PDB file of C-alpha atoms in Angstrom:
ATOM      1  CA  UNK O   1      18.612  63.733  25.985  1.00  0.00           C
ATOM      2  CA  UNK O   2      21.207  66.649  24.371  1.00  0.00           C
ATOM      3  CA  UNK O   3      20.089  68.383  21.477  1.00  0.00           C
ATOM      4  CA  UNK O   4      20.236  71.130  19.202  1.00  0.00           C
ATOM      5  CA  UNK O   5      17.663  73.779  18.458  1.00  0.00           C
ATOM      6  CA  UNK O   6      18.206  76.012  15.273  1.00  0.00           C
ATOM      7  CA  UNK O   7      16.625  79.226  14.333  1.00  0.00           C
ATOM      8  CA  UNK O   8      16.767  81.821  11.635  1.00  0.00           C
ATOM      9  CA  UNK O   9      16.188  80.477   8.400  1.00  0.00           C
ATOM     10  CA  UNK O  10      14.438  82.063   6.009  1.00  0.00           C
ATOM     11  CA  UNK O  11      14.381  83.994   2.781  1.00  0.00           C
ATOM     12  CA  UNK O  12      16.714  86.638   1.425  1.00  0.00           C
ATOM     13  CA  UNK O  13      17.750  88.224  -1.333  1.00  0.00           C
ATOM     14  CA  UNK O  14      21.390  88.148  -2.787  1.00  0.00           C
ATOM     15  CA  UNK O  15      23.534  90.584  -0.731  1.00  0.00           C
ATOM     16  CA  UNK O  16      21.625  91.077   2.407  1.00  0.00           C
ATOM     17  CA  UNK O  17      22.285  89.198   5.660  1.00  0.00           C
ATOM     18  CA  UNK O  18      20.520  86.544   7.779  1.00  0.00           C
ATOM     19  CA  UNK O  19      21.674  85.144  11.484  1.00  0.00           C
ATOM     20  CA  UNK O  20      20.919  81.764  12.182  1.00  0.00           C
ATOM     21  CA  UNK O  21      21.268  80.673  16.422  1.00  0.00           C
ATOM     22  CA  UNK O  22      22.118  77.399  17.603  1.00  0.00           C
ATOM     23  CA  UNK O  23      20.792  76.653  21.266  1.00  0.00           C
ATOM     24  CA  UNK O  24      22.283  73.484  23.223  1.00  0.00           C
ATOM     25  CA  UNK O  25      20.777  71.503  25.921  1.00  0.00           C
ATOM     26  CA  UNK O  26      24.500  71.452  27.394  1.00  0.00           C
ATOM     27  CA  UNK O  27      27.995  72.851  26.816  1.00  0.00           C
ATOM     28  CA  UNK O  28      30.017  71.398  24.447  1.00  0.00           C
ATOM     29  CA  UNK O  29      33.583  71.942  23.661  1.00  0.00           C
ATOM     30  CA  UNK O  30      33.056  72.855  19.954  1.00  0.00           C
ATOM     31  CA  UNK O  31      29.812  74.069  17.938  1.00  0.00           C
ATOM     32  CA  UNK O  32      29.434  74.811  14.569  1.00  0.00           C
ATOM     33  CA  UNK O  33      26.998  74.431  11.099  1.00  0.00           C
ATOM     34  CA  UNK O  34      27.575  72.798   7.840  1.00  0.00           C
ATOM     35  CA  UNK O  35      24.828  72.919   5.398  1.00  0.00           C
ATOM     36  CA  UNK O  36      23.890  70.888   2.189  1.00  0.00           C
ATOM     37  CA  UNK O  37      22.474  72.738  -1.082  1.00  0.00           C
ATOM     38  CA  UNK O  38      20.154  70.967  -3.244  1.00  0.00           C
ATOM     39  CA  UNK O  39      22.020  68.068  -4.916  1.00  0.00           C
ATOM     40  CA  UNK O  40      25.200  68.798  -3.678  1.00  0.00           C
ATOM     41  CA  UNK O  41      27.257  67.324  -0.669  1.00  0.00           C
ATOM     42  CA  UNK O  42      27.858  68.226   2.916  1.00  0.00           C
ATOM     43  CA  UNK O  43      29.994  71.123   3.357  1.00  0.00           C
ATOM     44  CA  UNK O  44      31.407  72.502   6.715  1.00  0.00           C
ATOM     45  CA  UNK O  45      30.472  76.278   6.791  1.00  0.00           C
ATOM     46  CA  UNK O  46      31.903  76.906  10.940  1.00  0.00           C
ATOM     47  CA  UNK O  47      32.811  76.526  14.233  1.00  0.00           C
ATOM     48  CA  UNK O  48      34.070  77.739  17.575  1.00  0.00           C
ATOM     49  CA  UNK O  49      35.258  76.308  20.618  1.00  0.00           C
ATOM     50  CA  UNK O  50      35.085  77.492  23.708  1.00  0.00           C
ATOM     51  CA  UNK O  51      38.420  79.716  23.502  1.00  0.00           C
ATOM     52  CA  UNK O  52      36.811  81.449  20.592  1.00  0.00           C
ATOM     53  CA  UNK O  53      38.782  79.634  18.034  1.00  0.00           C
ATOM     54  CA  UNK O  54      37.454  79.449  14.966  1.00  0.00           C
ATOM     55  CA  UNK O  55      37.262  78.065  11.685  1.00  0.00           C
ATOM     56  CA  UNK O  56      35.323  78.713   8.458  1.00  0.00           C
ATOM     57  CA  UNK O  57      34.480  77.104   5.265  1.00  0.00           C
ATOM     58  CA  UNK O  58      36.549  78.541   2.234  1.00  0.00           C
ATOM     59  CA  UNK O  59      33.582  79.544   0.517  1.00  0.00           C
ATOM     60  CA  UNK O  60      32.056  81.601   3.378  1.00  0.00           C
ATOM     61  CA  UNK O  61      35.574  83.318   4.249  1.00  0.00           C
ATOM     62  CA  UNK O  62      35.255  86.587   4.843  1.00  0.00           C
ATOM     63  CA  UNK O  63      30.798  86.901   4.492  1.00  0.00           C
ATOM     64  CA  UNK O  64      30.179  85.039   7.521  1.00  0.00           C
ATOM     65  CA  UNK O  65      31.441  85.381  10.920  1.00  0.00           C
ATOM     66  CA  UNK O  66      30.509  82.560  14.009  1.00  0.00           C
ATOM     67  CA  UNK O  67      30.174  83.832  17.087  1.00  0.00           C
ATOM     68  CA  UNK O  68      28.601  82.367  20.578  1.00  0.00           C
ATOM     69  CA  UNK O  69      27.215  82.925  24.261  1.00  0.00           C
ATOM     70  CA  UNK O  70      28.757  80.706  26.501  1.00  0.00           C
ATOM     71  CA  UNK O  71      26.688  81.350  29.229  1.00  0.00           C
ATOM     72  CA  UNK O  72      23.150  80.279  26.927  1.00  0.00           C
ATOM     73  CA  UNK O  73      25.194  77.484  24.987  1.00  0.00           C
ATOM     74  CA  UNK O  74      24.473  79.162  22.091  1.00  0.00           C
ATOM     75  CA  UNK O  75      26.379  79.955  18.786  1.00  0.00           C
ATOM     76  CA  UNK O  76      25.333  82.482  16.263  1.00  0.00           C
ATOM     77  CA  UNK O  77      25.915  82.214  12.350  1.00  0.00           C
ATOM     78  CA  UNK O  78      26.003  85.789  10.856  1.00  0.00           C
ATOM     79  CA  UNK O  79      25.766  85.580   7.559  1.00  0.00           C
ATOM     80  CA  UNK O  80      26.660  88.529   4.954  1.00  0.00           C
ATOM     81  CA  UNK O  81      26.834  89.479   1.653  1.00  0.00           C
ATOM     82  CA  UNK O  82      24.987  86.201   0.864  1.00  0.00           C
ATOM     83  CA  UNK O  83      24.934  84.749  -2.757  1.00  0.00           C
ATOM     84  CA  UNK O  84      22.153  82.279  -4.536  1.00  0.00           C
ATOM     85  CA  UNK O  85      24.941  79.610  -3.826  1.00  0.00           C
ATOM     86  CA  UNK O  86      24.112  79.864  -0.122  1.00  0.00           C
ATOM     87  CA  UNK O  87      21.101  78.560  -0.554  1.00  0.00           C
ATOM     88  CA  UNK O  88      20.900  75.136   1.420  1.00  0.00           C
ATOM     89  CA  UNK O  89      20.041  73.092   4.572  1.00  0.00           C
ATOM     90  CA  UNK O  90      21.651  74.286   7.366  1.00  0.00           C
ATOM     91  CA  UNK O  91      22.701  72.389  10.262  1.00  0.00           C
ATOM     92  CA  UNK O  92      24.493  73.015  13.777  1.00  0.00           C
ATOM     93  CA  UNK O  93      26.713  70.368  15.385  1.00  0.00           C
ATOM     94  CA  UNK O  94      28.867  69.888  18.384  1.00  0.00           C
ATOM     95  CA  UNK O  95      31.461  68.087  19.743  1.00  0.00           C
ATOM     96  CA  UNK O  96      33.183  67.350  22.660  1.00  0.00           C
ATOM     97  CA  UNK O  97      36.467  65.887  20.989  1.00  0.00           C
ATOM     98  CA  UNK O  98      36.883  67.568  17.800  1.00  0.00           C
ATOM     99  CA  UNK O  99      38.700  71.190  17.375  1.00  0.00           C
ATOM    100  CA  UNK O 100      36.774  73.779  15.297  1.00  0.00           C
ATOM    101  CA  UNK O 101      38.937  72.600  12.136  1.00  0.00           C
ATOM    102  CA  UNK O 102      38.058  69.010  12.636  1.00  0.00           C
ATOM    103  CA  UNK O 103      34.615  69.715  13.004  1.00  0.00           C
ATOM    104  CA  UNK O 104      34.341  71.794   9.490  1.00  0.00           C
ATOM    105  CA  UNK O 105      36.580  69.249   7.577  1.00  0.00           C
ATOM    106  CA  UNK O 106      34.839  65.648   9.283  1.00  0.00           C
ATOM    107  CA  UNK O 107      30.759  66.444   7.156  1.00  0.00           C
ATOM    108  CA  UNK O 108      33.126  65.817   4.326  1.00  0.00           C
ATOM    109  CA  UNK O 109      34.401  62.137   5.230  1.00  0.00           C
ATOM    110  CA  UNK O 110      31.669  59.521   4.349  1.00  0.00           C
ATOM    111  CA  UNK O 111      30.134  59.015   8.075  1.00  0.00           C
ATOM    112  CA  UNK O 112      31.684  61.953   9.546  1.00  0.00           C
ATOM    113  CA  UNK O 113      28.616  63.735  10.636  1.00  0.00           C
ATOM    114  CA  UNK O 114      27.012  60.184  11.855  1.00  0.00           C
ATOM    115  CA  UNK O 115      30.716  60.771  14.694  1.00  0.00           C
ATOM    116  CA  UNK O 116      29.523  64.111  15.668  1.00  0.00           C
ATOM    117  CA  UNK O 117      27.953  63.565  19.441  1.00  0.00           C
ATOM    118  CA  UNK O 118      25.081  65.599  18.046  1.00  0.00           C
ATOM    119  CA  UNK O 119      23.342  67.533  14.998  1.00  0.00           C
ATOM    120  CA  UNK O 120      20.593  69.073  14.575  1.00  0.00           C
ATOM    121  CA  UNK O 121      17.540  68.863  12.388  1.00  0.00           C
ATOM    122  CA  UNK O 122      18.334  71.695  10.080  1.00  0.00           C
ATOM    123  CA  UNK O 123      16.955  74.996   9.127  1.00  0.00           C
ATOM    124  CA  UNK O 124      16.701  76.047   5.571  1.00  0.00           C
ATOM    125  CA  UNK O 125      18.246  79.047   3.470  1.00  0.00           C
ATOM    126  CA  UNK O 126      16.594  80.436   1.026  1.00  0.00           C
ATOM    127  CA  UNK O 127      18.744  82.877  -1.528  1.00  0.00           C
ATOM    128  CA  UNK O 128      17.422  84.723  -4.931  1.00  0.00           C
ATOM    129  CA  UNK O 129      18.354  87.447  -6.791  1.00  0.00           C
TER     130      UNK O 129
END
């Protein structure tokens, strides 16, 4: 059975930097998080394909950067300069049909992420000032 195993949650305080890793149990064309804050909706954060293509989140531009390992089917989220309205639930995905924009824009659609081959079960973020 593919799946997803997330690491790297944790606690941090506003302005210092966390990486969160993403380990799949097989390639996949496209891999990526979105997260959801408390009470909010889904939002696509990013994701990379396997020409190192990527996409981000407009509210992450610029403080986090997605990188991966092909060879350990593994994508890392660094995350910088992060702010209290980081804090969330954060989830990797891939995809073997989507592109790296599709895959940030579909957690928006109602049902998108239910379409993503697979997700995983989350790893939380924890930001204060």
């Amino acid at each position: 059975q593919v799946h997803l195993v997330e690491s790297g949650g944790g606690s941090v305080q506003t302005g210092e930097s966390l990486r969160l890793s993403c380990t799949a149990s097989k390639p996949f064309a496209v891999m990526g998080w979105f997260r959801q804050a408390p009470g909010k909706e889904y939002e696509g954060v990013a994701s990379i394909d396997s020409e190192d293509r990527t996409s981000y989140g407009d509210s992450v531009k610029g403080r986090f950067t997605i990188s991966q390992d092909r060879a350990k089917n593994t994508v890392y989220l660094q995350m910088d300069g992060v702010k209290s309205e980081d804090t969330a639930m954060y989830y990797c995905a891939a995809d073997d049909s989507l592109g790296p924009q599709a895959l940030v824009r579909i957690v928006k659609i109602p049902g998108g992420i239910e379409n993503l081959d697979v997700s995983g079960q989350g790893t939380l973020v924890t930001v204060s000032s």
